Coordinates of C-alpha atoms in Angstrom, one line a residue:
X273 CA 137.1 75.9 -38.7
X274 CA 137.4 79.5 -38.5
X275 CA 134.5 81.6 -39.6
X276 CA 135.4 84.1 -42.9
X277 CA 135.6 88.0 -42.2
X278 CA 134.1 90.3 -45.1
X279 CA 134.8 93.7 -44.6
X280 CA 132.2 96.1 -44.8
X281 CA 130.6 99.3 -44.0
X282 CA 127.2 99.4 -41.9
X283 CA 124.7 102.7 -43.1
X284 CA 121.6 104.3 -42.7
X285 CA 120.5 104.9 -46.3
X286 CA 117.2 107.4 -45.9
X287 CA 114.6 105.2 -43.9
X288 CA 116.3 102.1 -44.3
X289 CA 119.7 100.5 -43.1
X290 CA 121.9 97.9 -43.9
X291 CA 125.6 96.7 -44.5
X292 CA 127.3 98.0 -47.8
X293 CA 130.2 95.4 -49.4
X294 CA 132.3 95.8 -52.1
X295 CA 131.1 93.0 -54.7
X296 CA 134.6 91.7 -55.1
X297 CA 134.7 90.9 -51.6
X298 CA 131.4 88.6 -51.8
X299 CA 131.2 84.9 -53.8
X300 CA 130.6 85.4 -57.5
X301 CA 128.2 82.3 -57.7
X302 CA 124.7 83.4 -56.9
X303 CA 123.3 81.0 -54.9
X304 CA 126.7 81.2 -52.6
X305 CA 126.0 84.9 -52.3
X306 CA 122.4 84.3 -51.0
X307 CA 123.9 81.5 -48.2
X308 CA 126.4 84.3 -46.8
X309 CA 123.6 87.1 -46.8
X310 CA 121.4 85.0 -45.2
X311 CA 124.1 84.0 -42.7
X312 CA 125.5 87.9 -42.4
X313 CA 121.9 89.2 -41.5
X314 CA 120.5 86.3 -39.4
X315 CA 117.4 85.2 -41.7
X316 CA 115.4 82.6 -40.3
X317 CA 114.9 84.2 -37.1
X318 CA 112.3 87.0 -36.3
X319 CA 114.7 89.1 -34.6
X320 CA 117.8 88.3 -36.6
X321 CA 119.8 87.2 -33.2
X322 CA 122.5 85.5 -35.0
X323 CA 123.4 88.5 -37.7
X324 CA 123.7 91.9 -37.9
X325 CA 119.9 92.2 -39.6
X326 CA 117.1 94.1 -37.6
X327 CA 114.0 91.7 -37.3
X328 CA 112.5 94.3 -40.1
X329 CA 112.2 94.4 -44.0
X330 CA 113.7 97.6 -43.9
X331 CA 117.0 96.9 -41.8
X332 CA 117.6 93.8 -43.7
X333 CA 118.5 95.3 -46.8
X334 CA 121.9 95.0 -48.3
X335 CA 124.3 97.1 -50.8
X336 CA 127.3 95.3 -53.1
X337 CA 129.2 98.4 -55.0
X338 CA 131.8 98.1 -57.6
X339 CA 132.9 100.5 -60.0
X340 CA 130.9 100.7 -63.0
X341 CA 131.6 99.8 -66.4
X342 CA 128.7 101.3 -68.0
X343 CA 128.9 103.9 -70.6
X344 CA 128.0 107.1 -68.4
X345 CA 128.1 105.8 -64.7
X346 CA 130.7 105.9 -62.2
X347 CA 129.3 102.9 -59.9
X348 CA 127.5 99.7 -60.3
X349 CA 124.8 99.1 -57.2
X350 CA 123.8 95.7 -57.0
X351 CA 121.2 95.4 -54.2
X352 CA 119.4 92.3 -51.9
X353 CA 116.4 92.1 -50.0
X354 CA 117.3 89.3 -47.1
X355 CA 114.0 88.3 -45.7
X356 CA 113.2 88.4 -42.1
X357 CA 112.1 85.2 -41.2
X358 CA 112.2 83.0 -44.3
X359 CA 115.9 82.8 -45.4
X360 CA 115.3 84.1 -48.8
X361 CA 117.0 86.2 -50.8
X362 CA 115.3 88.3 -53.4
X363 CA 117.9 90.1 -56.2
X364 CA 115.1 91.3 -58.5
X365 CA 114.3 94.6 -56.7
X366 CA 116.6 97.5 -56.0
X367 CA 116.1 100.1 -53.0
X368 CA 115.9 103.8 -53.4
X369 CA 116.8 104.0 -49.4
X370 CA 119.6 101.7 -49.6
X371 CA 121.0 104.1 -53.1
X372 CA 121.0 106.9 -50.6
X373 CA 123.7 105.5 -49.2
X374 CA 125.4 104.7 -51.8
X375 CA 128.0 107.8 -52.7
X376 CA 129.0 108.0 -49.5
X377 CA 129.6 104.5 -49.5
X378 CA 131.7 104.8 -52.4
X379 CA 133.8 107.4 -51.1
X380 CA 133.9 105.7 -48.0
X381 CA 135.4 102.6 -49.5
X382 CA 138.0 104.3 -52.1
X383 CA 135.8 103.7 -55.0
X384 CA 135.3 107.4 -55.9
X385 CA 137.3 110.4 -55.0
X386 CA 135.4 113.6 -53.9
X387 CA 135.5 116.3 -56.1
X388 CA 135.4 119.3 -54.0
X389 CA 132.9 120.8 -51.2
X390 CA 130.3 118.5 -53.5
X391 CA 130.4 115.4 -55.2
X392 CA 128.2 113.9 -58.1
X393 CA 127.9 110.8 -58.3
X394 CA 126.8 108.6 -61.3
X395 CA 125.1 105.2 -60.6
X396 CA 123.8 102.3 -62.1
X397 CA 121.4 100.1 -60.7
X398 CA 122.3 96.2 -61.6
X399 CA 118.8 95.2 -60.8
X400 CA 116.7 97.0 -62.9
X401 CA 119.3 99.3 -65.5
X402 CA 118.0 102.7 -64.0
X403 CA 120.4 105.6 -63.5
X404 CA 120.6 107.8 -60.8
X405 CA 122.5 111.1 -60.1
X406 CA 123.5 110.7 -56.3
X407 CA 124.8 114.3 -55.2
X408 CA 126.5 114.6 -51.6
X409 CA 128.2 117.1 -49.2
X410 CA 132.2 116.2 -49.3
X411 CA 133.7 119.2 -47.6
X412 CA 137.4 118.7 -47.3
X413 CA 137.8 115.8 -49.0
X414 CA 135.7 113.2 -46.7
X415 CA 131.6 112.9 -46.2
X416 CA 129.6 115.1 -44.5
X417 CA 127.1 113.4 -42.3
X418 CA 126.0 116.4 -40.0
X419 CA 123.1 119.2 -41.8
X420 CA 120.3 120.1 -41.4
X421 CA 118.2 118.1 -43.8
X422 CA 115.3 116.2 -42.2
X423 CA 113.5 113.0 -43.0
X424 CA 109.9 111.4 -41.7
X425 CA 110.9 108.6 -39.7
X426 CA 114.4 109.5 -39.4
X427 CA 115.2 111.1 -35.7
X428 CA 117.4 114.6 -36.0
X429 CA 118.8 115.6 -39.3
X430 CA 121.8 115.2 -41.5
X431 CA 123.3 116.2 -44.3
X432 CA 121.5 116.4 -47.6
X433 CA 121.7 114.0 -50.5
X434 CA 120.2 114.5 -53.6
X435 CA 118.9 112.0 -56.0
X436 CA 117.8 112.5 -59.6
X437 CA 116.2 109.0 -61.4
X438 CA 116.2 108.8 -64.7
X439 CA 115.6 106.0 -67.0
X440 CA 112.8 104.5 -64.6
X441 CA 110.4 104.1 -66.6
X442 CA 109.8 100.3 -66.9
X443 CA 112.8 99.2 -65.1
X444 CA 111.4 95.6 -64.9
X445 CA 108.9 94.9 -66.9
X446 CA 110.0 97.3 -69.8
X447 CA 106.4 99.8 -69.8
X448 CA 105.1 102.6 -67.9
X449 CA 101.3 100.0 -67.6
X450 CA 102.8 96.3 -67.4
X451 CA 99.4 94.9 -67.9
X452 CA 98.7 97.2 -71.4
X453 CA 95.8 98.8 -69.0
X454 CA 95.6 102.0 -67.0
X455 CA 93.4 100.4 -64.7
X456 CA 92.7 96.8 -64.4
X457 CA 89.8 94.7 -62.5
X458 CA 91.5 91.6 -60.0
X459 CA 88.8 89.9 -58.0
X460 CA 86.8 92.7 -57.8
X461 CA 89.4 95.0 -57.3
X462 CA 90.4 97.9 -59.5
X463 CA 93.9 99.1 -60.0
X464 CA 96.9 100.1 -61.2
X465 CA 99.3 97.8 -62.3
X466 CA 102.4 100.9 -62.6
X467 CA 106.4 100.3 -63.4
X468 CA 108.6 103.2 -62.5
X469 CA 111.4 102.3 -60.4
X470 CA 109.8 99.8 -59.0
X471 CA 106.7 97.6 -60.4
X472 CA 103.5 98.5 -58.0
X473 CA 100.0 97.2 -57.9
X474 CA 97.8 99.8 -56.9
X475 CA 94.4 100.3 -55.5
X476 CA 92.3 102.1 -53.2
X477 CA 92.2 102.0 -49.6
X478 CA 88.0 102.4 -49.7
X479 CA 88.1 99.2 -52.1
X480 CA 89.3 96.7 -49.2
X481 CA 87.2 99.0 -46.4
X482 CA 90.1 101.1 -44.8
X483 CA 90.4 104.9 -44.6
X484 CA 94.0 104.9 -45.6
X485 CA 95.1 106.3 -42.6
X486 CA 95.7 103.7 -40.2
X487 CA 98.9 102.9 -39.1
X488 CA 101.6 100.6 -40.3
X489 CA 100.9 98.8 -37.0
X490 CA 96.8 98.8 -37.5
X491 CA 97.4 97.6 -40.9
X492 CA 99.9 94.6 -40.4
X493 CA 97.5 93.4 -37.5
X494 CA 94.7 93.5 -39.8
X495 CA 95.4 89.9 -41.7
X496 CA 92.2 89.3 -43.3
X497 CA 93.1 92.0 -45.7
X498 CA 96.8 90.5 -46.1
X499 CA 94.7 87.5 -47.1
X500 CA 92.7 89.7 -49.3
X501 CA 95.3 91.6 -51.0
X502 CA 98.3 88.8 -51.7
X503 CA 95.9 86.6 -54.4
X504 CA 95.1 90.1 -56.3
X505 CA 99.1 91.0 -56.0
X506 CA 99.6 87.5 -57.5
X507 CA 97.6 87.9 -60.5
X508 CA 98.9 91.3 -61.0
X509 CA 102.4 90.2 -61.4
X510 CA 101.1 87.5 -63.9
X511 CA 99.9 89.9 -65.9
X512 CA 102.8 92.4 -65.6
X513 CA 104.9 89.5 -67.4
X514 CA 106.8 88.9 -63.6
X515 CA 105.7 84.9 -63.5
X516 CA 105.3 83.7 -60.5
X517 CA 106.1 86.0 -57.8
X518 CA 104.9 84.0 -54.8
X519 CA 108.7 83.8 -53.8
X520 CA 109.4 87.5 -55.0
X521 CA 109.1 91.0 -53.6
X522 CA 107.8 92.2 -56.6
X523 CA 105.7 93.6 -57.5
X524 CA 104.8 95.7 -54.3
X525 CA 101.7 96.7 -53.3
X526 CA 100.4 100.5 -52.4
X527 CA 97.0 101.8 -51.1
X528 CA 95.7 105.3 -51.9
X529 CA 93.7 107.5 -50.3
X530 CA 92.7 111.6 -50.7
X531 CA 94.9 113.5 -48.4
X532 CA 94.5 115.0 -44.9
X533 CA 97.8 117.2 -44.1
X534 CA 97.8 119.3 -46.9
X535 CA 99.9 116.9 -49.4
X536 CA 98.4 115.3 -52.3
X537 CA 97.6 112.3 -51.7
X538 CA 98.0 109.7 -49.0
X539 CA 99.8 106.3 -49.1
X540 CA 100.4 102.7 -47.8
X541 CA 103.1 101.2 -49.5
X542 CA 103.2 97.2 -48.8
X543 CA 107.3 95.0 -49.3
X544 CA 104.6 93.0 -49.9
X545 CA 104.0 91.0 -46.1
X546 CA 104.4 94.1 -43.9
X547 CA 103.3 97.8 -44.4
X548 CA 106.6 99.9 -44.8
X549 CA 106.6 102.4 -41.7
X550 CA 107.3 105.3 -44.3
X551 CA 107.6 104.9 -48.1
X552 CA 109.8 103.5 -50.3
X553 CA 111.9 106.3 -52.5
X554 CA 111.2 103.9 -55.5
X555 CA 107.6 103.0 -54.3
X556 CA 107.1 107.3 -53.8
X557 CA 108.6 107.6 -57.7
X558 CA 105.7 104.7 -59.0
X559 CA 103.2 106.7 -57.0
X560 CA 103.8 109.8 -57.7
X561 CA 103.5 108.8 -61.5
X562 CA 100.6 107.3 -60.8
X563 CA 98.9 110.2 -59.3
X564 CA 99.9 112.3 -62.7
X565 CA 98.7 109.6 -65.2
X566 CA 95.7 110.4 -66.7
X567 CA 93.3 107.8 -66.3
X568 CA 94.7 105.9 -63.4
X569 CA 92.8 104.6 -59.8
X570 CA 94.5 107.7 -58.2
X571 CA 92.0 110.0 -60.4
X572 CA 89.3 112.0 -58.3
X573 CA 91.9 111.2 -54.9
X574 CA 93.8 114.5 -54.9
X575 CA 93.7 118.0 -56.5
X576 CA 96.4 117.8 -59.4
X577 CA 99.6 119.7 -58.6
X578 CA 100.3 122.9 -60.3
X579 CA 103.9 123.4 -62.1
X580 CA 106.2 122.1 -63.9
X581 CA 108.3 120.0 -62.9
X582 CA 105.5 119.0 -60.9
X583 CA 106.1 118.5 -56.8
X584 CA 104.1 115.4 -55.6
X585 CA 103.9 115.0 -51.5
X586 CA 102.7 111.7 -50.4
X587 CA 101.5 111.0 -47.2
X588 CA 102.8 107.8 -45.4
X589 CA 102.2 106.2 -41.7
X590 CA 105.8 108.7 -40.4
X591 CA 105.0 111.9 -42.1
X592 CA 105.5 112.7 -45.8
X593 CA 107.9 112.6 -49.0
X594 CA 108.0 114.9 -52.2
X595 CA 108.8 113.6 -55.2
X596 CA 109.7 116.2 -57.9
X597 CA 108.8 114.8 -61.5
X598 CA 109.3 116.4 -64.5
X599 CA 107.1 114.9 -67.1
X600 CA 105.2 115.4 -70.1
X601 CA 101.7 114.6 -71.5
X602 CA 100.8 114.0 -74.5
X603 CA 99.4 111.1 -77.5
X604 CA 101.6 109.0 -75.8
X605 CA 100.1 109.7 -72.4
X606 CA 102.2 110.1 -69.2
X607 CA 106.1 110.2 -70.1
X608 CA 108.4 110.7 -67.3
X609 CA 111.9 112.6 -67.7
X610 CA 113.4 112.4 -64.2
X611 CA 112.6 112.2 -60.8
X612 CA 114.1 113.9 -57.7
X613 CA 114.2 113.2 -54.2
X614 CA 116.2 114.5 -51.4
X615 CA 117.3 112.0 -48.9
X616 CA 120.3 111.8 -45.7
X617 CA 122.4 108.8 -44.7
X618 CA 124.8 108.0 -41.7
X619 CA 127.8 106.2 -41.5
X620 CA 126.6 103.8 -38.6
X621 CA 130.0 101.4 -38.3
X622 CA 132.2 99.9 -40.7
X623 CA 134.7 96.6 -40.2
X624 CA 133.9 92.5 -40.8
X625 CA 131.0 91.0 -40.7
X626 CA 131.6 87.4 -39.6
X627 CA 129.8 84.3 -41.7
X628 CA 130.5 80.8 -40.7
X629 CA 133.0 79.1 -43.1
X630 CA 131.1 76.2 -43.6
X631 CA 128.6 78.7 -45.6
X632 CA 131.6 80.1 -47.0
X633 CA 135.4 80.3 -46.7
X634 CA 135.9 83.3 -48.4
X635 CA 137.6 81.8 -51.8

């Protein structure tokens, strides 16, 4: 039988890449969808030999764009996190990375037209409901790929992209603290069980006897605190109301500790079986709340940033990401308005990914 051929585009969103579809060109039944991801990526295999995925959480992340029927948005971003190794398929996160390369994606693929030297671009998230203002350089009438905007972990630069989140705020669970609990004790632990693009358990590097600064590398060699930290990440998305998320991504967990080139605060952000070799733009929005809620484990880390809208620089294993949140405080506590990040993507290769038709045969 002939294999099936799904056109696609293949991008570097921020610090992560992956291949970009249009949804209509994907199997509407879910489970189907998972079978051809898995196939189109090459799951099951450390280093993804028989797909286009790149033996790493971060390069086996995948975009499905359609335009958007949702009062206010131009396009609907429905994204996948293909595992590695495990041939899993989890649709209950989204990917701040990945939504970096979304607009251009979308003008790429005919879904929006540019509007002029820039382009704003209105999106909705599928997974979680948020809403993000994407803004990229369009000059002439096609994408701009080449600037000068730089990225930790990202060689050279690029052209800058623009993101404003709004409507983060309890994306999955529905609250700011999923557990009703600015801090909570797990085995001994303390943290910070924190929704905001992206549900986190947090804690302190010091707690599990690490500075906070080793590597990504030091830290995934290090399995007796893997072993450590996945039963506490388990119980923390019981009590967030996520079930059971031994099968599931989420919620992520982050280490914090004070920081040591000049930012605010230092991170390890965990997609939960391997540190991420940056941070995660949704993982750097929880955070960054985090550090401004009154309260919370990050307290006594970091000297608070002055300002409003407050700029909050995390550290991570590459370098460092600012996160601009405007926010109040109040009875309420910590209520966040927005959050904006600047990120680049690159147009890497675009044409068919081919998926054996006996996983699908494309009707």
């Amino acid at each position: 039988m002939p294999q099936t051929a799904i056109p696609f585009h293949f991008i570097r969103g921020g610090t992560s890449r992956g291949p970009y579809f249009r949804r209509e060109d994907l199997p509407a039944d879910m489970d189907t969808l998972a079978r051809v991801l898995v196939a189109a990526l090459g799951s099951g295999q450390k280093l993804n030999i028989d797909g286009i995925g790149g033996g790493a959480a971060v390069t086996t992340k995948v975009a499905m764009l359609s335009i958007s029927d949702t009062p206010g948005c131009d396009i609907d971003y429905f994204f996948a996190q293909v595992s590695v190794e495990d041939g899993l398929v989890d649709f209950k996160p989204t990917c701040g990375n990945i939504l970096s390369g979304v607009g251009p994606a979308a003008v790429e693929m005919g879904l929006i037209a540019p509007q002029g030297n820039v382009t704003r671009i209105r999106i909705h998230s599928v997974n979680t409901g948020a809403k993000v203002e994407a803004i990229i350089q369009t000059p002439g009438g096609q994408v701009e790929y080449e600037g000068s905007a730089a990225l930790d972990g990202v060689p050279g630069t690029a052209a800058p992209i623009f993101l404003n989140f709004m409507d983060v705020v309890g994306s999955v669970t529905g609250s700011l603290l999923a557990t009703g609990s600015v801090r909570d004790v797990i085995d001994g632990i303390e943290v910070t069980c924190m929704d905001v693009a992206m549900p986190i358990c947090i804690a302190r590097a010091s707690d599990f006897g690490l500075t906070g600064y080793e590597t990504a590398a030091e830290l995934d060699d290090n399995r007796a605190f893997y072993a450590r930290m996945e039963p506490i990440r388990l119980e923390a998305g019981r009590r967030m109301g996520l079930g059971d998320v031994s099968k599931s991504v989420t919620p992520k967990f982050a280490l914090l500790a004070p920081p040591r080139n000049g930012g605010t605060i230092t991170a390890r952000y965990f997609m939960p079986r391997n540190c991420h070799p940056t941070m995660a733009v949704t993982g750097a929005q929880c955070l960054a709340s985090c550090v401004l809620t009154p309260g919370s484990i990050a307290e006594g880390l970091f000297t608070p940033p002055e300002g409003q809208p407050a700029l909050v620089l995390i550290e991570h294993p590459s370098g460092a990401i600012d996160v601009t949140v405007d926010y109040e405080t109040g009875p309420q506590g910590f209520q966040l308005n927005s959050a904006g990040l600047l990120r680049t993507a690159r147009l890497l290769a675009r044409g068919e990914v081919m998926v054996p038709a006996s996983v699908w045969d494309g009707k």
